[in-house]
Every structure is written in C-alpha cells, then in structure tokens.
mmCIF file of C-alpha atoms in Angstrom:
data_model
loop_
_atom_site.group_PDB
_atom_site.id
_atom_site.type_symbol
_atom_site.label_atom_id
_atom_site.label_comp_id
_atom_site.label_asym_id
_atom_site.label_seq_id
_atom_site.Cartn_x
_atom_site.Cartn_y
_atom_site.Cartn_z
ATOM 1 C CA UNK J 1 0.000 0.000 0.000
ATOM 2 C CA UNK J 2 1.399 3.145 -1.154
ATOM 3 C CA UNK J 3 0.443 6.021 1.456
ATOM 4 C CA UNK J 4 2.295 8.597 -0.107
ATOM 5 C CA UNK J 5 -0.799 10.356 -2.019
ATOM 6 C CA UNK J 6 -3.246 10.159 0.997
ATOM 7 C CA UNK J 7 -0.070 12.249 2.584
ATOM 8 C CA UNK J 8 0.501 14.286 -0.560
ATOM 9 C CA UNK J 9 -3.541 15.023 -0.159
ATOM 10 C CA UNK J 10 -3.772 15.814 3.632
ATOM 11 C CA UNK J 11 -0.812 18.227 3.552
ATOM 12 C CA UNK J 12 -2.459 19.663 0.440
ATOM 13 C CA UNK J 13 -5.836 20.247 2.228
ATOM 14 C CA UNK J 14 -4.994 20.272 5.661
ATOM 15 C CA UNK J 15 -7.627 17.498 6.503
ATOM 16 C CA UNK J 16 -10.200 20.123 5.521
ATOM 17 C CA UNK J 17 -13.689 18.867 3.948
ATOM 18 C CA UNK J 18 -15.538 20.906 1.542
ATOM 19 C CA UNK J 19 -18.385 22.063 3.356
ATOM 20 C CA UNK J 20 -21.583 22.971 2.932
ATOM 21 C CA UNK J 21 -25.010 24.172 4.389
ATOM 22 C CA UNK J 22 -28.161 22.310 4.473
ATOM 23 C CA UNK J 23 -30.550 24.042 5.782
ATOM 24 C CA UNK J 24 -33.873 22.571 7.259
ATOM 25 C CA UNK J 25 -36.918 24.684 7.228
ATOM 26 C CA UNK J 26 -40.518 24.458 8.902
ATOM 27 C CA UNK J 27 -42.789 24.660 5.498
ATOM 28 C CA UNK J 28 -42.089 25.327 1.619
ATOM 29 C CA UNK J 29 -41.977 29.308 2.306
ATOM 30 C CA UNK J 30 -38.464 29.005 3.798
ATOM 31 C CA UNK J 31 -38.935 31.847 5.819
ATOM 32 C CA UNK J 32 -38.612 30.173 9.027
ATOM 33 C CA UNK J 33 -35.707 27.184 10.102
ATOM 34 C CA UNK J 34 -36.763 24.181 11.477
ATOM 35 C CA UNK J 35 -33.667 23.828 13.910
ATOM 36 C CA UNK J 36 -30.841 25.945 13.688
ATOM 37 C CA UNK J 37 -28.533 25.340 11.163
ATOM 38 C CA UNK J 38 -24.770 24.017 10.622
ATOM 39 C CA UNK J 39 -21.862 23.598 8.505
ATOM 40 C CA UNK J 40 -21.787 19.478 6.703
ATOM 41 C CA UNK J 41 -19.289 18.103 4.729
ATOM 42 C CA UNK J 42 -19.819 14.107 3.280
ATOM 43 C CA UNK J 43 -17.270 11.414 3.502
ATOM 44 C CA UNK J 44 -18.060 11.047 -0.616
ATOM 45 C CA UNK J 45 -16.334 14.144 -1.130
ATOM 46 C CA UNK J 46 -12.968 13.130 0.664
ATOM 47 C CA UNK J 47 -12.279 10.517 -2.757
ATOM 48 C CA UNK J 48 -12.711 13.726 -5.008
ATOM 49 C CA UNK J 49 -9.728 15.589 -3.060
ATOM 50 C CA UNK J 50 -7.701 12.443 -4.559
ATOM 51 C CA UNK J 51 -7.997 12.971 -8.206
ATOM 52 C CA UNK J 52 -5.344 13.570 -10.467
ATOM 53 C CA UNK J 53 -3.206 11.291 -7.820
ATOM 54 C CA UNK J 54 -2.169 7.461 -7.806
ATOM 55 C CA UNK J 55 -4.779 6.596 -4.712
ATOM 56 C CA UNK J 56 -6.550 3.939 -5.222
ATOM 57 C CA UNK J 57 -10.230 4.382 -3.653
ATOM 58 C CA UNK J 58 -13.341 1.924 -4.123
ATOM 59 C CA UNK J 59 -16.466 1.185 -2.664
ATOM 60 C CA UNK J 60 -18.670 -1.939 -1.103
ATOM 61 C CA UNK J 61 -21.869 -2.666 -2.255
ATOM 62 C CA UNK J 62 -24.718 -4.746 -0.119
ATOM 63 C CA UNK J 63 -28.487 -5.166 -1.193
ATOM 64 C CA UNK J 64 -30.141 -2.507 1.255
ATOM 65 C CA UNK J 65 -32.271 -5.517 3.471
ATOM 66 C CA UNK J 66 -28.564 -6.361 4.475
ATOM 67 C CA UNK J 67 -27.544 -2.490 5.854
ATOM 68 C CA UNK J 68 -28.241 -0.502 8.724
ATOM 69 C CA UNK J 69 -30.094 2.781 7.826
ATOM 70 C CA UNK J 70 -30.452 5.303 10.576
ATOM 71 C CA UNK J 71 -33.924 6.590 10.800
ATOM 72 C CA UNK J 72 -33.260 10.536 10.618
ATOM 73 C CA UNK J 73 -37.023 11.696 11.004
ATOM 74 C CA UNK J 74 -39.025 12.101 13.825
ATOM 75 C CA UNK J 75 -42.475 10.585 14.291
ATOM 76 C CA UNK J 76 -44.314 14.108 13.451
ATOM 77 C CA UNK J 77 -42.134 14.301 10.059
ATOM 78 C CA UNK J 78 -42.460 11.087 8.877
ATOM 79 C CA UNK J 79 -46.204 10.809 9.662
ATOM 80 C CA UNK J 80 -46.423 13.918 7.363
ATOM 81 C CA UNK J 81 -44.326 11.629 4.211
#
C-alpha cells in the first residue's frame, strides 16, 4: 500500500472537507428554520480531493435488506411523508 498520495492530499488540504449548508426549514416558504442550522461536509467528497493522484479508492456494495439505515425523522415528520 502506497500512502504517499493520501499524505501528498492531507498536507495539500490540511484534513479540511468541503463544506456545505443544508438548511432545514418548517414549510415550503423558507422563511422560518426548522432547527438551527450548521456547517456538513460528506465522507463522498474526501475521494474527489484524490484525483489527479495514484490513490486507489473503491467502494462496497450490499443489497439494502442487508444495511443498517439510521432513521433521521421524527415521528411528526415522517407521519407527514
């Protein structure tokens, strides 16, 4: 296993994520936030950093009955879906 691009990317980025914000909001006027509000970044986005290097990055596929999902709703929201 070659590390040296995974190094050549950290010191490049400094460990720093794109981030982004995803804002949640009480209706479809989006006048009014549901809870407040915070910076994300997604684990997908760290592979993208590596392009143009020799890392080698790759994925694992299951058929979803076999994967934990976390439920992210609460009762009230997903009684309204």
């Amino acid at each position: 296993l070659n590390l040296q691009p995974y190094l050549d990317t950290l010191t490049k980025t400094h460990g720093a994520i794109p981030e982004f914000v995803n804002p949640k909001y009480t209706d479809a006027s989006k006048t009014t936030f549901k809870k407040p509000t915070r910076l994300e970044c997604m684990m997908q986005d760290y592979p993208k950093l590596l392009v143009g290097s020799d890392a080698k990055v790759g994925f694992t596929q299951m058929d979803r009955f076999i994967c934990f999902s976390a439920v992210k709703n609460n009762v009230e929201d997903a009684a309204k879906k």
